[in-house]
XYZ file of C-alpha atoms in Angstrom:
452
model
C 195.623 170.503 -71.435
C 194.558 174.072 -72.110
C 191.343 174.087 -70.057
C 188.852 176.824 -70.960
C 191.242 179.137 -72.799
C 190.003 180.498 -76.135
C 191.628 179.062 -79.249
C 191.756 180.635 -82.724
C 192.280 178.193 -85.608
C 193.543 179.817 -88.816
C 192.998 177.544 -91.835
C 195.334 178.208 -94.758
C 196.302 176.531 -98.040
C 198.648 179.094 -99.657
C 201.583 181.191 -98.520
C 199.809 184.274 -99.882
C 196.869 183.486 -97.615
C 199.175 182.883 -94.652
C 200.838 186.247 -95.309
C 197.404 187.885 -95.362
C 196.596 186.371 -91.966
C 199.972 187.424 -90.561
C 199.309 190.992 -91.715
C 195.865 190.935 -90.084
C 197.409 189.725 -86.827
C 200.100 192.417 -86.916
C 197.395 195.033 -87.482
C 195.514 193.868 -84.386
C 192.537 192.471 -86.261
C 192.394 189.470 -83.882
C 193.265 191.213 -80.640
C 196.583 191.400 -78.812
C 198.914 188.438 -78.812
C 198.330 186.270 -75.780
C 194.591 186.882 -75.701
C 194.035 183.478 -77.338
C 196.009 180.471 -78.568
C 196.699 180.898 -82.278
C 196.861 177.648 -84.223
C 197.782 177.638 -87.913
C 196.042 174.769 -89.698
C 197.696 173.775 -92.988
C 195.719 172.183 -95.808
C 197.435 170.926 -98.966
C 194.646 170.899 -101.562
C 196.743 169.743 -104.533
C 195.259 166.882 -106.543
C 198.023 164.602 -105.248
C 199.216 166.319 -102.045
C 202.094 163.883 -101.561
C 203.757 165.090 -104.780
C 203.192 168.849 -104.316
C 205.412 171.279 -102.430
C 204.058 172.031 -98.977
C 203.889 175.476 -97.397
C 206.856 174.796 -95.071
C 208.980 174.260 -98.207
C 208.337 177.774 -99.520
C 210.696 180.702 -99.152
C 209.608 182.956 -96.290
C 207.596 180.350 -94.397
C 209.543 180.806 -91.166
C 208.734 184.534 -91.106
C 205.004 183.971 -91.487
C 204.660 181.068 -89.052
C 206.348 183.022 -86.250
C 203.013 184.790 -85.623
C 201.360 181.556 -84.465
C 201.661 179.415 -81.352
C 201.448 176.030 -83.088
C 201.068 174.468 -86.530
C 198.491 171.753 -87.265
C 198.151 169.509 -90.328
C 194.633 168.996 -91.719
C 195.746 166.382 -94.278
C 197.246 164.288 -91.516
C 194.160 164.646 -89.317
C 191.668 163.356 -91.914
C 193.886 160.902 -93.813
C 193.113 158.974 -96.017
C 190.438 161.471 -97.124
C 191.371 164.338 -99.473
C 190.943 167.830 -97.972
C 189.459 169.194 -101.181
C 186.301 167.113 -101.132
C 185.800 165.608 -97.666
C 183.391 166.813 -95.048
C 181.663 164.855 -92.275
C 177.950 164.155 -92.200
C 176.165 166.270 -89.606
C 175.485 163.412 -87.216
C 179.224 162.658 -86.988
C 180.234 166.255 -86.242
C 180.167 165.948 -82.417
C 182.390 162.873 -82.593
C 184.872 164.630 -84.897
C 184.962 167.668 -82.632
C 185.697 165.537 -79.587
C 188.459 163.680 -81.430
C 190.099 166.832 -82.837
C 189.975 168.634 -79.500
C 191.903 165.725 -78.006
C 194.214 165.183 -81.022
C 195.163 168.866 -81.237
C 195.109 169.462 -77.465
C 192.497 172.224 -77.745
C 190.983 171.710 -74.326
C 187.344 172.545 -73.617
C 187.506 176.290 -74.260
C 185.715 178.249 -77.007
C 186.919 177.972 -80.597
C 187.105 180.678 -83.259
C 187.614 179.633 -86.883
C 189.335 181.833 -89.449
C 188.794 180.231 -92.844
C 188.967 180.804 -96.586
C 186.208 179.806 -99.062
C 183.683 179.015 -96.331
C 181.331 177.309 -98.802
C 183.942 174.708 -99.827
C 186.128 172.099 -98.139
C 188.106 172.191 -95.929
C 186.509 175.333 -94.438
C 183.012 173.871 -94.740
C 184.163 170.717 -92.938
C 185.630 172.732 -90.069
C 182.454 174.817 -89.793
C 180.422 171.606 -89.561
C 182.685 170.009 -86.946
C 182.997 173.080 -84.728
C 179.311 173.892 -85.004
C 179.304 176.471 -82.196
C 182.441 178.383 -83.271
C 182.376 181.970 -84.471
C 183.576 182.237 -88.081
C 185.813 184.858 -89.643
C 186.317 184.567 -93.396
C 189.408 185.946 -95.096
C 189.772 186.410 -98.831
C 193.276 186.775 -100.225
C 192.435 187.315 -103.870
C 190.228 189.001 -106.426
C 187.355 186.539 -105.913
C 186.342 188.517 -102.823
C 184.889 191.118 -105.185
C 182.454 188.570 -106.632
C 179.251 187.033 -105.264
C 179.102 184.063 -102.933
C 179.327 180.947 -105.084
C 176.807 178.782 -103.224
C 174.039 179.208 -100.696
C 175.410 178.611 -97.204
C 173.694 176.503 -94.544
C 171.780 178.746 -92.147
C 173.801 177.379 -89.242
C 176.997 178.515 -90.943
C 175.875 181.878 -92.316
C 174.594 183.131 -88.958
C 178.005 182.569 -87.336
C 180.101 184.593 -89.813
C 181.276 187.733 -88.051
C 183.190 189.493 -90.863
C 185.025 189.227 -94.154
C 188.702 190.234 -94.075
C 190.191 191.130 -97.448
C 193.135 192.873 -99.056
C 192.457 196.243 -100.675
C 193.645 195.084 -104.104
C 191.377 197.517 -105.953
C 191.505 200.479 -103.547
C 188.051 201.428 -102.346
C 186.144 198.656 -104.144
C 183.511 196.946 -101.964
C 183.451 193.127 -101.951
C 180.245 191.333 -102.931
C 181.311 188.127 -101.194
C 178.914 187.291 -98.319
C 177.159 190.657 -98.645
C 173.768 188.927 -99.059
C 174.166 187.664 -95.478
C 174.892 191.126 -94.113
C 178.505 190.206 -93.302
C 180.603 193.373 -92.855
C 183.787 193.655 -94.923
C 187.019 194.766 -93.271
C 190.280 195.515 -95.068
C 193.659 194.181 -94.014
C 195.879 197.298 -93.962
C 198.040 197.495 -97.060
C 201.076 198.709 -95.112
C 200.882 195.672 -92.795
C 200.664 193.346 -95.778
C 203.583 195.033 -97.524
C 205.651 194.737 -94.312
C 205.022 190.982 -94.269
C 206.026 190.723 -97.918
C 209.239 192.613 -97.149
C 210.046 190.168 -94.336
C 209.536 187.233 -96.694
C 211.726 188.868 -99.324
C 214.560 189.542 -96.890
C 214.573 185.853 -95.974
C 214.789 184.720 -99.587
C 218.113 184.171 -101.364
C 219.171 186.743 -103.962
C 218.601 185.847 -107.620
C 221.045 183.247 -108.888
C 221.295 185.251 -112.100
C 221.692 188.956 -111.414
C 219.985 191.292 -113.870
C 222.216 194.256 -113.138
C 220.633 197.621 -114.009
C 218.325 195.955 -116.504
C 214.728 195.843 -115.267
C 213.177 192.656 -116.659
C 209.597 191.810 -117.438
C 208.024 189.188 -115.175
C 205.581 186.685 -116.673
C 203.068 185.025 -114.343
C 201.967 181.453 -115.033
C 198.641 180.275 -113.588
C 198.263 176.705 -114.934
C 194.754 177.331 -116.280
C 194.715 173.827 -117.765
C 194.241 172.476 -114.242
C 191.010 174.507 -114.032
C 189.845 173.156 -117.411
C 189.775 176.693 -118.765
C 192.522 176.046 -121.341
C 194.216 172.963 -122.706
C 197.903 172.520 -121.902
C 198.801 173.383 -125.503
C 196.717 176.573 -125.341
C 198.342 177.577 -122.083
C 201.780 177.086 -123.608
C 200.748 179.403 -126.427
C 199.496 181.941 -123.879
C 202.899 182.025 -122.187
C 204.596 182.483 -125.546
C 202.286 185.406 -126.313
C 203.242 187.000 -122.987
C 206.924 186.651 -123.834
C 206.579 188.006 -127.366
C 204.488 190.891 -126.066
C 207.185 191.782 -123.536
C 209.792 191.614 -126.302
C 207.748 193.990 -128.488
C 207.500 196.333 -125.502
C 211.311 196.557 -125.551
C 212.306 194.104 -122.811
C 215.400 192.037 -123.540
C 215.284 190.124 -120.225
C 212.279 188.145 -118.998
C 211.657 186.227 -115.754
C 209.031 183.475 -115.885
C 207.316 182.617 -112.584
C 205.531 179.297 -113.283
C 202.649 178.008 -111.239
C 203.968 175.507 -108.643
C 201.983 172.647 -110.203
C 202.656 173.495 -113.862
C 204.381 170.869 -116.061
C 208.141 171.256 -116.543
C 207.711 171.232 -120.320
C 205.996 174.636 -120.123
C 209.353 176.169 -119.225
C 211.213 174.275 -121.951
C 208.882 175.467 -124.695
C 209.163 179.026 -123.426
C 212.948 178.807 -123.627
C 212.636 178.000 -127.335
C 210.359 181.005 -127.891
C 212.772 183.259 -125.972
C 215.666 182.199 -128.192
C 213.620 183.006 -131.281
C 212.649 186.434 -129.909
C 216.201 187.295 -128.827
C 215.207 187.547 -125.171
C 217.212 186.376 -122.163
C 214.914 184.139 -120.122
C 215.172 183.185 -116.451
C 212.813 180.430 -115.266
C 212.290 180.312 -111.500
C 212.123 176.776 -110.115
C 212.239 177.720 -106.425
C 208.786 177.815 -104.769
C 208.231 181.415 -103.726
C 205.618 184.132 -103.818
C 205.309 186.206 -106.963
C 205.676 189.226 -104.680
C 209.140 188.033 -103.665
C 210.024 187.970 -107.349
C 208.793 191.554 -107.718
C 210.953 192.744 -104.820
C 214.071 190.800 -105.842
C 214.083 191.521 -109.580
C 212.484 194.997 -109.539
C 210.735 194.450 -112.882
C 209.718 197.171 -115.284
C 206.580 195.242 -116.238
C 204.475 192.354 -114.906
C 202.421 190.378 -117.424
C 199.757 187.770 -116.748
C 196.313 186.553 -117.668
C 194.090 187.214 -114.642
C 196.361 186.427 -111.685
C 195.733 188.232 -108.392
C 199.462 189.015 -108.354
C 198.910 191.504 -111.204
C 196.943 193.763 -108.863
C 199.381 193.177 -106.004
C 202.221 194.305 -108.286
C 200.344 197.501 -109.031
C 198.978 198.399 -105.589
C 201.851 197.195 -103.366
C 204.889 197.798 -105.598
C 203.809 200.439 -108.118
C 204.904 198.257 -111.054
C 203.269 198.689 -114.490
C 201.086 195.691 -115.330
C 199.479 194.354 -118.487
C 197.239 191.450 -119.480
C 197.324 188.889 -122.284
C 194.581 186.523 -123.446
C 191.615 187.601 -121.311
C 189.238 188.300 -124.219
C 188.744 184.721 -125.473
C 188.507 183.422 -121.907
C 185.539 185.681 -121.172
C 183.718 183.855 -123.936
C 184.893 180.347 -123.030
C 184.681 180.240 -119.255
C 181.716 178.098 -118.151
C 179.259 178.212 -116.555
C 178.534 181.920 -116.328
C 178.523 181.524 -112.530
C 182.170 180.329 -112.528
C 183.920 182.250 -109.717
C 186.932 182.905 -111.946
C 184.726 185.225 -114.007
C 185.154 188.016 -111.447
C 188.988 188.208 -111.424
C 188.917 187.729 -115.201
C 186.472 190.628 -115.619
C 188.432 192.872 -113.247
C 191.747 192.311 -114.998
C 190.246 192.657 -118.477
C 188.477 195.899 -117.588
C 191.292 197.536 -115.612
C 194.578 196.502 -117.248
C 195.899 197.395 -120.703
C 196.115 194.646 -123.324
C 199.843 194.163 -123.929
C 199.324 192.858 -127.452
C 197.322 195.961 -128.387
C 199.334 198.684 -126.639
C 202.814 197.175 -126.035
C 202.961 198.888 -122.631
C 201.856 198.461 -119.037
C 200.229 200.782 -116.525
C 200.150 201.285 -112.756
C 196.380 200.986 -112.730
C 195.726 201.312 -108.993
C 197.084 204.857 -108.781
C 193.880 206.232 -110.345
C 191.801 207.794 -107.525
C 188.510 207.015 -109.291
C 189.338 203.372 -110.004
C 186.719 201.864 -107.679
C 183.961 204.139 -108.959
C 184.864 203.251 -112.539
C 184.713 199.473 -112.103
C 182.106 198.941 -109.361
C 178.920 199.341 -111.488
C 180.182 196.805 -114.050
C 181.262 194.376 -111.362
C 177.977 194.570 -109.468
C 176.089 193.953 -112.715
C 178.242 190.919 -113.510
C 177.762 189.733 -109.926
C 173.994 189.991 -110.242
C 174.019 188.028 -113.493
C 176.134 185.342 -111.830
C 173.997 184.932 -108.710
C 170.694 186.727 -109.304
C 168.629 184.776 -106.776
C 171.066 185.494 -103.966
C 171.340 189.210 -104.801
C 167.879 190.464 -105.846
C 168.682 193.920 -104.480
C 171.162 194.446 -107.322
C 168.589 194.016 -110.097
C 167.533 197.645 -110.536
C 171.149 198.770 -110.581
C 172.013 196.101 -113.153
C 169.114 197.125 -115.391
C 170.176 200.771 -115.315
C 173.793 199.953 -116.116
C 172.899 197.618 -118.980
C 170.478 200.181 -120.453
C 173.139 202.879 -120.372
C 176.445 201.068 -120.946
C 175.884 197.783 -122.799
C 177.506 198.020 -126.222
C 180.357 196.704 -128.377
C 182.977 197.516 -125.730
C 181.150 195.891 -122.812
C 179.079 193.052 -124.286
C 181.987 190.612 -123.835
C 181.322 190.572 -120.093
C 177.851 189.059 -120.548
C 176.175 186.126 -122.269
C 173.131 187.040 -124.329
C 171.342 183.859 -123.227
C 172.040 184.747 -119.592
C 170.614 188.239 -120.023
C 167.544 186.773 -121.707
C 166.976 184.201 -118.970
C 167.087 187.002 -116.391
C 164.854 189.289 -118.525
C 167.579 191.943 -118.646
C 168.401 194.495 -121.348
C 170.684 193.042 -124.013
C 169.033 189.640 -124.243
C 167.567 188.044 -127.369
C 165.188 190.839 -128.284
C 165.197 193.434 -125.508
C 161.441 193.906 -125.668
C 160.838 190.181 -125.288
C 163.347 190.014 -122.445
C 161.531 192.747 -120.531
C 158.251 190.860 -120.813
C 159.574 187.529 -119.533
C 157.901 186.724 -116.205
C 161.042 185.308 -114.563
C 161.867 181.991 -112.965
C 161.447 178.732 -114.854
C 159.129 180.212 -117.496
C 161.764 182.775 -118.470
C 164.418 180.113 -118.807
C 162.208 177.931 -121.001
C 161.362 180.817 -123.325
C 165.010 181.868 -123.474
C 166.029 178.365 -124.502
C 163.450 178.338 -127.318
C 164.667 181.706 -128.582
C 168.290 180.628 -128.428
C 167.537 177.394 -130.279
C 165.644 179.288 -132.992
C 168.525 181.701 -133.562
C 170.916 178.814 -134.180
C 168.892 177.410 -137.105
């Protein structure tokens, strides 16, 4: 038994997240090694975990896990429940804590939890079970720049000590958890890049060498799983990426599919590559997109709104471009959908490959954060107005000054009307709406009338 020694439990569901934690540890963000037991808790959140590749199966896993003292399995601990939707009722929390302390040999010492997506399972379940543990939240993607998705229980919010995040848009302040006064702290980019280099060195070289030719890399996200696109529409999106890369002059393309994407996606892309006269390599080995960047040294990275687009730019200096973001801004529902933030960021910052036939290293602009922050804070207010009332005046000013043909795609007119913001159905009417339920009812009447 470990007695009263402090234990840090790091909950993780992706290799990218595990690499982020390893970088934070290397940078001393959790104190010197030996000051606490470091337990890495794995959660496989796939719809059918038994059929999905686990983190230990991914290239570079051994390098990341070496930073931790032990590895725990959340799926095994709560079986037969699914980690994506299970959490204990409050009255059972003390029992679960006692059982897990014994099952994981945690002893009676204090616990610190380091979790992702604290409002959702499995992080929310852990916060409930270890009800006296300090919480550290880490965000490994672009969603950290958006507002908190749901109101947190008071007993959880008061225990959050900080938000750790990667500096994917250099200098941009995260909105996540800001309404609770949680300070944001960056994971040093050089520490993160060093971890990525370790993972790359452990990965096998490409089976098909590209020689001096610098290919384009296409990033698949499997948006059909999020009900944002149908499978047929996502296939078409991948084809558009490939044809855009071909028009940009690339004769070799590497497709990095999402780990849970159907095999037929790759087969249909092979047909499109043959028609476009492009040599296609489809990667079927589970690995980070960043490993692909380092191994293939691409001349361009293309995607929809993947976080890896910004990593390619900020960590590797690779030109990046987007495809297909415009229609998604209109289709993504509800307006509060957390994917709206990464979608908005990528659409606003990256060039449209189909319009320009070229990419850009977007994160080398020194004024990047200042350029995008007002738009992002306005979108964040529209997404979660009740949680962020302090952003209202700023949002009104930005909408008054900047809302027009080039920026209206980031907002829904009905949403602006419901919030009595400039740009709604009749700006004068919108300004007079009293707010709350009355505003929503009037907005619905106006919207219904305009459809007749």
